[in-house]
Coordinates of C-alpha atoms (C1' of nucleotides) in Angstrom, one line a residue:
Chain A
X1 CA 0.6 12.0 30.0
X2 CA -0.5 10.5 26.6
X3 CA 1.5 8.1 24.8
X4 CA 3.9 6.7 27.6
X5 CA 5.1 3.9 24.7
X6 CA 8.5 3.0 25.2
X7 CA 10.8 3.3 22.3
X8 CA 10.9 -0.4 21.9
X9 CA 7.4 -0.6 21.8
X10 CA 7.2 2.2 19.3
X11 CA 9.6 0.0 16.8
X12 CA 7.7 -2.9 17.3
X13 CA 4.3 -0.6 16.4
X14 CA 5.5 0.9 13.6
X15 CA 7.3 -2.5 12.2
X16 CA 3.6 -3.8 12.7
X17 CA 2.1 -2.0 10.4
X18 CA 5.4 -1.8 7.8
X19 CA 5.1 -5.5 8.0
X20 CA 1.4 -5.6 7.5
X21 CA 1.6 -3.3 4.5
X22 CA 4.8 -5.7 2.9
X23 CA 5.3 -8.0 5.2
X24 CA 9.3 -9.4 6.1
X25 CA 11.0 -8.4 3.1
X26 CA 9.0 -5.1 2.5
X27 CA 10.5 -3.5 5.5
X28 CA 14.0 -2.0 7.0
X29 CA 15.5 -0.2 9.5
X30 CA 15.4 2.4 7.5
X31 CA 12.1 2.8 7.4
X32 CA 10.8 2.8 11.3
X33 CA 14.1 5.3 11.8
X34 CA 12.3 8.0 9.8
X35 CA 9.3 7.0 11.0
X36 CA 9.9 7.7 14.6
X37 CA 12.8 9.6 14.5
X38 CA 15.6 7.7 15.8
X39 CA 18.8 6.3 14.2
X40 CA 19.0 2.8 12.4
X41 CA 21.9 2.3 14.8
X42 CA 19.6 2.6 18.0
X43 CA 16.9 0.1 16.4
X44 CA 19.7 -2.5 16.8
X45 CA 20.7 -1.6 20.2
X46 CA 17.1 -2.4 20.9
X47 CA 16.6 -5.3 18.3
X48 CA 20.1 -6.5 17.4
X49 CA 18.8 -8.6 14.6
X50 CA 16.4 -8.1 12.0
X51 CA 14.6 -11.6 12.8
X52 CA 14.9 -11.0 16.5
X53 CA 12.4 -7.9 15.6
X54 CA 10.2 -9.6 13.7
X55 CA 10.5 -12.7 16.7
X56 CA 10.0 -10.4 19.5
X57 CA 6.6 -8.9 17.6
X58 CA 4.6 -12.2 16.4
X59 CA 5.3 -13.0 20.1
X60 CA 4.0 -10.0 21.2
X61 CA 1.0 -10.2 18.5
X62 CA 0.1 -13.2 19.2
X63 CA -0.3 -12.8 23.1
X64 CA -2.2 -10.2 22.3
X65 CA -4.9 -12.1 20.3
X66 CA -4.7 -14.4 22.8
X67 CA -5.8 -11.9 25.6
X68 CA -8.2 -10.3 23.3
X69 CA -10.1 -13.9 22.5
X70 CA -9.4 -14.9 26.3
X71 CA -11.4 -12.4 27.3
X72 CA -14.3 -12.3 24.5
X73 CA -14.7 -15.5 26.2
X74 CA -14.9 -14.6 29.5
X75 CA -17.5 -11.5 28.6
X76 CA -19.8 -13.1 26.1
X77 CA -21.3 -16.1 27.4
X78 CA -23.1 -17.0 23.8
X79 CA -20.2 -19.0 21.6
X80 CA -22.3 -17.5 18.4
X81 CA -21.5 -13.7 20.0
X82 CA -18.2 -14.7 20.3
X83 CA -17.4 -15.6 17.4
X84 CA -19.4 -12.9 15.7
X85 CA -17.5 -10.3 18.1
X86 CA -14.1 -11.7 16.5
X87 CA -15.3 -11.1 12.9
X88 CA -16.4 -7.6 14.0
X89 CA -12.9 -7.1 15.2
X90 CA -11.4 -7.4 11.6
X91 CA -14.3 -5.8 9.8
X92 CA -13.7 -2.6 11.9
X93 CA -10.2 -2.8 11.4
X94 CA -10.3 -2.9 7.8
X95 CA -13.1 -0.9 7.2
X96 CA -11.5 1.5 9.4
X97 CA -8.0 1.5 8.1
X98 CA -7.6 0.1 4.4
X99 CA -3.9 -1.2 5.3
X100 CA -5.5 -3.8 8.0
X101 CA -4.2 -7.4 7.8
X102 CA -3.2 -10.2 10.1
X103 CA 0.6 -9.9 10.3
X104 CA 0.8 -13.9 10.4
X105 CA -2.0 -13.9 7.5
X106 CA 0.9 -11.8 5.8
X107 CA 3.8 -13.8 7.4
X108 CA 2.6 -17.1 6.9
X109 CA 2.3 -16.4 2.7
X110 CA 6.3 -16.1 3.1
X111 CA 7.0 -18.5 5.5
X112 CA 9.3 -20.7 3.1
X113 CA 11.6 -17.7 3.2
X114 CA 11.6 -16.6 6.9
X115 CA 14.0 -17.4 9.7
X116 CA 13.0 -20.6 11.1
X117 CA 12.7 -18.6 14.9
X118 CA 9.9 -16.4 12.9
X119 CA 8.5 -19.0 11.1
X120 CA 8.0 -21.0 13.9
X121 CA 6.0 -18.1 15.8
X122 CA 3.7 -17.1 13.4
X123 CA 3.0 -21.6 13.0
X124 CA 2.2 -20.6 16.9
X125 CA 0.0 -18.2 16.7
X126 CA -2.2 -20.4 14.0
X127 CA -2.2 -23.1 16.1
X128 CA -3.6 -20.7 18.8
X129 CA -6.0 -19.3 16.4
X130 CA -7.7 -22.2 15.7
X131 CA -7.8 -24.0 18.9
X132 CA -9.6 -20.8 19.9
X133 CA -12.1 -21.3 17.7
X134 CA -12.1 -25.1 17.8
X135 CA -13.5 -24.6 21.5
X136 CA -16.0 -22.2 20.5
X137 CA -17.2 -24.1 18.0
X138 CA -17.5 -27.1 20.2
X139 CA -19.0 -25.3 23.0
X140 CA -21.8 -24.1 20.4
X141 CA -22.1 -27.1 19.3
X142 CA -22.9 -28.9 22.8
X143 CA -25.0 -26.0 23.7
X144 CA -27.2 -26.8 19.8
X145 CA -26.8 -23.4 19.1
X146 CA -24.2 -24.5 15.8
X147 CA -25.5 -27.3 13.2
X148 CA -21.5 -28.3 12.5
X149 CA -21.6 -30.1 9.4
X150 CA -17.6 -31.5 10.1
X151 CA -15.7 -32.3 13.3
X152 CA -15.1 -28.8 15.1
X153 CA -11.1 -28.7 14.5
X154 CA -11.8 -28.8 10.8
X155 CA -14.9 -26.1 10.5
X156 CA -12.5 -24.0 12.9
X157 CA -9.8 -24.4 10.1
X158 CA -12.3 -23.3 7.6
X159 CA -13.7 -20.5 9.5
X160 CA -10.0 -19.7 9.8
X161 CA -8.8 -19.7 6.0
X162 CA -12.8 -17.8 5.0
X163 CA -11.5 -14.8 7.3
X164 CA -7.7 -14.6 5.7
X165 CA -8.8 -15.5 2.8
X166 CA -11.3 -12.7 2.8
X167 CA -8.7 -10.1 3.9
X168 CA -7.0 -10.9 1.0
X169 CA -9.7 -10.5 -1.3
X170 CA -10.5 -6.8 0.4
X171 CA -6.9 -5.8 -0.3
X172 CA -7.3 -7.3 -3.9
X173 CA -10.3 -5.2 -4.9
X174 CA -9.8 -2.8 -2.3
X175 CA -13.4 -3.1 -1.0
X176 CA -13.3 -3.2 2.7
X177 CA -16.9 -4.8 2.3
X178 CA -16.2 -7.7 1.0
X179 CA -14.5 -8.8 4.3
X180 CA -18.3 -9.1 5.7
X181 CA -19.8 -10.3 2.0
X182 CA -17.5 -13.2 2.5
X183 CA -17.5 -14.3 6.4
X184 CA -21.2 -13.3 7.8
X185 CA -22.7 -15.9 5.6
X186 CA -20.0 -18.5 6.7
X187 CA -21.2 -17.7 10.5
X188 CA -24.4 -17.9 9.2
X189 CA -24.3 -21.0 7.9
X190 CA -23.0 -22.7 11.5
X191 CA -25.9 -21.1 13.3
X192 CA -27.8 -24.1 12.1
X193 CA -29.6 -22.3 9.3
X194 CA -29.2 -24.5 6.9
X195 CA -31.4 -27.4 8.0
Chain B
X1 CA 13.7 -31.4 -28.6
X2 CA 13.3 -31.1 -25.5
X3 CA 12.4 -27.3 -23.5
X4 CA 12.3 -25.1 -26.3
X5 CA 11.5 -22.4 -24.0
X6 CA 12.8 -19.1 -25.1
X7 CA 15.2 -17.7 -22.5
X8 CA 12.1 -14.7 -21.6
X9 CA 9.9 -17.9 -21.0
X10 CA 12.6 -19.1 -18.7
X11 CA 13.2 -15.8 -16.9
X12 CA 9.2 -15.5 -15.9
X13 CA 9.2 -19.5 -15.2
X14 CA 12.2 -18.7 -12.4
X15 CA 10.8 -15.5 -11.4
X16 CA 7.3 -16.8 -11.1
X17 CA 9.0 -19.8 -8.5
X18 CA 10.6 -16.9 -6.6
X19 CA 7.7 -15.0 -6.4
X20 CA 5.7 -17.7 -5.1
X21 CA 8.4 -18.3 -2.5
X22 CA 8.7 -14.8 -1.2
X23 CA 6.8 -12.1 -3.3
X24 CA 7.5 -9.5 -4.9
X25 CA 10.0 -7.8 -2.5
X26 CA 11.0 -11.4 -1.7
X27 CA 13.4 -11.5 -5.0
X28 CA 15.9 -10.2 -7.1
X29 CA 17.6 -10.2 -10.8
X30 CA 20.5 -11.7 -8.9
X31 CA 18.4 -14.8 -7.9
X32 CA 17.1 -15.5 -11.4
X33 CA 20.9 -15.1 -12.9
X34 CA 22.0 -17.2 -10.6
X35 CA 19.0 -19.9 -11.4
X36 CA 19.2 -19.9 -15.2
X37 CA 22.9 -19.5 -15.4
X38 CA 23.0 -15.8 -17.3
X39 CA 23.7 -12.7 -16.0
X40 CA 21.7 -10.2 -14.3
X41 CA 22.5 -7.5 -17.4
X42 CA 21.2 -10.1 -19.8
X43 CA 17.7 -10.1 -18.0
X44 CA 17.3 -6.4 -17.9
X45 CA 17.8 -6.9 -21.8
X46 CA 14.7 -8.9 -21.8
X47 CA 12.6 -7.0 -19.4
X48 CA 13.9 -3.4 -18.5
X49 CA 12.4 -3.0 -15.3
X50 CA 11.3 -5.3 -12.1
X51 CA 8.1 -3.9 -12.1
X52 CA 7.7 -4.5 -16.1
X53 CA 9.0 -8.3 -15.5
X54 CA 6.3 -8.7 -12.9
X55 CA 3.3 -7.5 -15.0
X56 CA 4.2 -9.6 -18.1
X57 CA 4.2 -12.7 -15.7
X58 CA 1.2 -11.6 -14.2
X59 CA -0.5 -11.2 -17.1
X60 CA 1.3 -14.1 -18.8
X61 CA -0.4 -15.9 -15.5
X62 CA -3.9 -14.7 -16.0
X63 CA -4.0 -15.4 -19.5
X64 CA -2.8 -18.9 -18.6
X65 CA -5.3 -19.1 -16.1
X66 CA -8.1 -17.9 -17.9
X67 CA -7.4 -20.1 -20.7
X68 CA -7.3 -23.3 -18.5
X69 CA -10.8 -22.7 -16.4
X70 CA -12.1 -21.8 -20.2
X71 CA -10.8 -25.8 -21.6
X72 CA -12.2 -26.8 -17.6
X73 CA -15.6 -25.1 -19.0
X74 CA -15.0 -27.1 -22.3
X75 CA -14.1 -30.3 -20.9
X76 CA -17.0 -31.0 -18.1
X77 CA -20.3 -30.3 -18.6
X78 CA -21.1 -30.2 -15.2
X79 CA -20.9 -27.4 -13.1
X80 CA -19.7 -29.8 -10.4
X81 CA -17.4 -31.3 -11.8
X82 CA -15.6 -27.9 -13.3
X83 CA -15.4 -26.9 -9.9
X84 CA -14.0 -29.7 -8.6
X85 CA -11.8 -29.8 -11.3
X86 CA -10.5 -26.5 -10.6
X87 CA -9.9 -27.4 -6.8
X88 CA -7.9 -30.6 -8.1
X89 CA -6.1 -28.4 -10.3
X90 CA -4.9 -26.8 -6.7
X91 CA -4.8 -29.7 -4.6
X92 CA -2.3 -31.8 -6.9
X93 CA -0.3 -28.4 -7.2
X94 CA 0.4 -27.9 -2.9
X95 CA 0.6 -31.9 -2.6
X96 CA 3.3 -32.0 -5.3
X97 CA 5.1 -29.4 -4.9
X98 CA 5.2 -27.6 -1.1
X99 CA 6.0 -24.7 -2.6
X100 CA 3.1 -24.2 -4.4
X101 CA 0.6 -20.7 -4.1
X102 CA -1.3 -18.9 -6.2
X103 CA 1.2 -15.9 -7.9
X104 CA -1.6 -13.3 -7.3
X105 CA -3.0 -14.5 -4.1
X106 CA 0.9 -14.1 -2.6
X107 CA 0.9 -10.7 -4.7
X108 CA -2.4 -9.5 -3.2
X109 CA -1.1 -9.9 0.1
X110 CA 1.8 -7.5 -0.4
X111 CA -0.7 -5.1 -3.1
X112 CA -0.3 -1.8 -1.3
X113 CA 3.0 -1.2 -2.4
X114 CA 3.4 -3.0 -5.6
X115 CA 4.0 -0.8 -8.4
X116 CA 0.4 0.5 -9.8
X117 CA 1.3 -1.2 -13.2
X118 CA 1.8 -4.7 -11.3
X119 CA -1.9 -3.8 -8.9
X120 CA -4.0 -3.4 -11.4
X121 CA -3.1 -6.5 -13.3
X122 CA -3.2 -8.7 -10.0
X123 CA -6.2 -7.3 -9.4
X124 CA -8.0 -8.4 -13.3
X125 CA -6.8 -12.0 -12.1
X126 CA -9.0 -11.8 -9.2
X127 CA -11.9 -10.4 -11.1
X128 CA -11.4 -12.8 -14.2
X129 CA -11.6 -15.7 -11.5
X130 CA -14.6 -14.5 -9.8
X131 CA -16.1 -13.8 -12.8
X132 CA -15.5 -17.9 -13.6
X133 CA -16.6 -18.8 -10.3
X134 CA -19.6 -16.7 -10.6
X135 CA -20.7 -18.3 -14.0
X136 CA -20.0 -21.7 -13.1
X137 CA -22.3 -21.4 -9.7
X138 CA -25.1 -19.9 -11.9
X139 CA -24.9 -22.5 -14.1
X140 CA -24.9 -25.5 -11.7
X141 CA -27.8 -23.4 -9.8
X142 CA -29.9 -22.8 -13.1
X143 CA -29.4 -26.7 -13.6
X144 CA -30.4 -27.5 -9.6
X145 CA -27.3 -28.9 -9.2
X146 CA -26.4 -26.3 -6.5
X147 CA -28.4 -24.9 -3.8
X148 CA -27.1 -21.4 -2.9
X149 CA -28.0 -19.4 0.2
X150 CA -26.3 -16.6 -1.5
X151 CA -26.2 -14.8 -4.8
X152 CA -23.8 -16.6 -6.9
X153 CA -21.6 -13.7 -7.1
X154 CA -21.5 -13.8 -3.6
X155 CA -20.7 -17.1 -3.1
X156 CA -17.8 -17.2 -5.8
X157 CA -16.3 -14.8 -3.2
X158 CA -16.6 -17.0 -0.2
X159 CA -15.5 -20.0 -2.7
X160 CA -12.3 -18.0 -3.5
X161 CA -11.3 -16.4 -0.6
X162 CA -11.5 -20.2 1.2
X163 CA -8.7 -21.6 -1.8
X164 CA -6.8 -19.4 -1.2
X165 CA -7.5 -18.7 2.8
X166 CA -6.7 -22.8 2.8
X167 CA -3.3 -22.0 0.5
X168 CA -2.3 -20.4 3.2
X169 CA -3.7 -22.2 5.9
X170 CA -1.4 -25.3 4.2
X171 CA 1.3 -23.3 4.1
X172 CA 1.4 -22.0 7.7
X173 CA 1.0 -25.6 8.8
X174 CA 3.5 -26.8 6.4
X175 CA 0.3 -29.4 5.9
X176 CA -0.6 -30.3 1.9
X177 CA -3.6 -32.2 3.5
X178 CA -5.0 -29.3 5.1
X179 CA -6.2 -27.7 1.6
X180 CA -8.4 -30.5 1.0
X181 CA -9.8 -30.3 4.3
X182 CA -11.0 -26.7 4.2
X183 CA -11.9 -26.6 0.2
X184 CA -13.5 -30.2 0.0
X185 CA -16.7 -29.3 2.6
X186 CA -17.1 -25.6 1.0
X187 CA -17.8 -27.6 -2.4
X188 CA -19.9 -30.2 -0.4
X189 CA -21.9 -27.4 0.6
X190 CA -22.8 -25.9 -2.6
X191 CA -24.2 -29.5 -3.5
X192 CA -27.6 -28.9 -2.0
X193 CA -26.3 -31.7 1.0
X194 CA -27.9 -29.0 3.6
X195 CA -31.5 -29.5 2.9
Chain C
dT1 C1' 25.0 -4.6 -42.6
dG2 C1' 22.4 -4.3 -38.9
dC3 C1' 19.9 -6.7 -35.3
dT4 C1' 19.6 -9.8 -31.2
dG5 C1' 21.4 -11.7 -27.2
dT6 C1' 24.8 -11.9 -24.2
dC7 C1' 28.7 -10.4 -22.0
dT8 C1' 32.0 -7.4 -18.8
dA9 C1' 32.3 -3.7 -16.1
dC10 C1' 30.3 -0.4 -13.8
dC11 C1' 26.9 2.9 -11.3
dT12 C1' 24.2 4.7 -7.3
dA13 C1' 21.2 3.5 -3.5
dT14 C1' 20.1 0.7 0.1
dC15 C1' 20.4 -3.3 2.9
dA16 C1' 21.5 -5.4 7.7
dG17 C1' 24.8 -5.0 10.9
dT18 C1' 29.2 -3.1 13.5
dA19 C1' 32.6 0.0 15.9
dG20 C1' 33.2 3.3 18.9
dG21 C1' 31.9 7.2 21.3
dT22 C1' 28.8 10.5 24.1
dA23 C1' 25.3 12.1 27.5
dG24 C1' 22.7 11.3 31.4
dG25 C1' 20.8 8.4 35.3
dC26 C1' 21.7 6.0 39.4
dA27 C1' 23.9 3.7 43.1
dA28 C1' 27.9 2.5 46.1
dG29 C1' 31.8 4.2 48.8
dG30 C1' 34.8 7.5 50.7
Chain D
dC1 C1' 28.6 15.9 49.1
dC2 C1' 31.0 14.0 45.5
dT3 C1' 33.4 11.0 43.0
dT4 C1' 33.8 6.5 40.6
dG5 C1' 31.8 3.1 37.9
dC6 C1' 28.3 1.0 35.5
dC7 C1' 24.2 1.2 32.8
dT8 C1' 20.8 2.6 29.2
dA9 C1' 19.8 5.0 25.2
dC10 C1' 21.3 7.2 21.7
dC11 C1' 24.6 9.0 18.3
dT12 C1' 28.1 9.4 14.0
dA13 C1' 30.5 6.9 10.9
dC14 C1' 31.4 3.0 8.8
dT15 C1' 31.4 -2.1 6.6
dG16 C1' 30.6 -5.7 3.1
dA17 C1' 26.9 -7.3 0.5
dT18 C1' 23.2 -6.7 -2.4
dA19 C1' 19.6 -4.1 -4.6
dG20 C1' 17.9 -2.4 -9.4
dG21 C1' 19.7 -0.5 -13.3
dT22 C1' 23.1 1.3 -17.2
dA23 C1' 26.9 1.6 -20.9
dG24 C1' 29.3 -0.3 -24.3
dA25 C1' 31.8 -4.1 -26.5
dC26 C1' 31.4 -8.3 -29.1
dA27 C1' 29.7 -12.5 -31.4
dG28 C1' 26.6 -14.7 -34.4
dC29 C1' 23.1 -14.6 -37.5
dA30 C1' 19.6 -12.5 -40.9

DNA sequence: TGCTGTCTACCTATCAGTAGGTAGGCAAGG
DNA sequence: CCTTGCCTACCTACTGATAGGTAGACAGCA
């Protein structure tokens, strides 16, 4: 009864987290066939091309993201919970397990080099990202519960580049920590503290 | 008279491009033959090993680093100003050139399997620029120039993580501008504007 | 003379991708 | 009921290209 993931889904799971350990170039057929124990030859019958893989799981990544903030929306009523529930998302992933990134956070750093139909995903789930938190932010701003020192688009875009940027820096020193050192204060700092 | 760079120079100036680009995985000797017009045997001559190229460059690009915030420190007496300085430094860098990223900020993203010899030196780059950061906040804070709400290592860590969390931020929008945008208000910030 | 840098020619391993075949499920038709 | 035909999922075996790396020859220069 447990585990009814279809093999597709288990490629695109195991990809994931090959991708989020190396992202595009660190990965290969190779691998997620000796991970779950099927042929290279029957990853292609499922994926044909390498960048239709890659395609098929930033789409799939990114409508997840978008379910999971659709629906911190819809069961936090407090913008400032929300947005501290979405920085609690990452900080339990990466405390949790040391090999946690954003796969478009790893994506995006090669973008020059990745097929336009990834490339352009992964600029789609950025956009997505931040319009997310370009509402919040507006919506906590209307409601005085954030002191927004810029227009909302751009503190969302900075709120947005704290959080990768601090993933990065946790890989770097390998000090899950360090996610929270860097982004609590910049939540912090929007809940009107500063004034 | 002109580029009297040794043909090792050359090799880490190509590589150091790719790298950029793509990452570690995101190259080959192949692609630096083909750049500098000598063949691939030629460059395991000068550097035996990929993993042995990539740590001279890295270190190559720490020492450069380190010696250019130390002439920043030099330069400008200002705390300020040295930090603006180095966010110029990064600003001109992505306006100019599109392809532009910090080498260890694209290496950090891919740091659980990078060779350990190539790790460990990515990760003295991030601790020799913290450690800049760090001393430049205390400074401008001992001189009231900036008003931290954090400890000054603490906000070196938020400082870098937004460079390069705007790097790619600028790179996922294919949008030079955008760096300015993110980095420009974090500086602001540190200016004692909030009180 | 011996060292440095480059070359040609090669190696083995792996890459993404293909060709062609097999086993079983399922549905239509006799 | 059972056969025919198609489908999905997987397989073995292979391709051409490329990966990182090596061996040994040769030319020029100290």
């Amino acid at each position: 009864m447990k585990s009814m993931a279809s093999t597709s889904e288990k490629i695109l799971d195991v990809a994931q987290s090959l991708i989020v350990a190396g992202g595009y170039n660190g990965f290969s057929y190779a691998d997620i066939s000796a991970a779950i124990g099927i042929r290279k030859a029957s990853i292609h019958h499922h994926f044909p091309t390498k960048a239709e893989l890659v395609s098929v799981l930033v789409d799939r990544y990114r409508r997840q993201a978008e379910a999971g903030l659709e629906s911190l929306r819809g069961e936090l009523s407090s913008p400032a919970e929300q947005l501290q529930s979405y920085m609690n998302y990452w900080r339990t992933c990466i405390r949790d397990a040391s090999p946690s990134f954003c796969v478009c956070a790893m994506l995006a750093g090669e973008m020059q080099m990745l097929p336009e139909e990834v490339a352009s995903r992964v600029r789609a789930y950025f956009q997505n990202l931040a319009g997310w938190l370009t509402s919040v932010l507006r919506a906590g701003m209307e409601q005085d519960l954030f002191r927004l020192n810029n227009r909302p688009e751009e503190e969302a875009q900075m709120l947005m580049a704290s959080v990768h940027g601090a993933m990065l820096s946790a890989r770097a020193f390998s000090d899950p920590g360090l996610f929270t050192t860097i982004v609590t204060p910049q939540i912090t700092r929007l809940l009107g503290r500063d004034c």
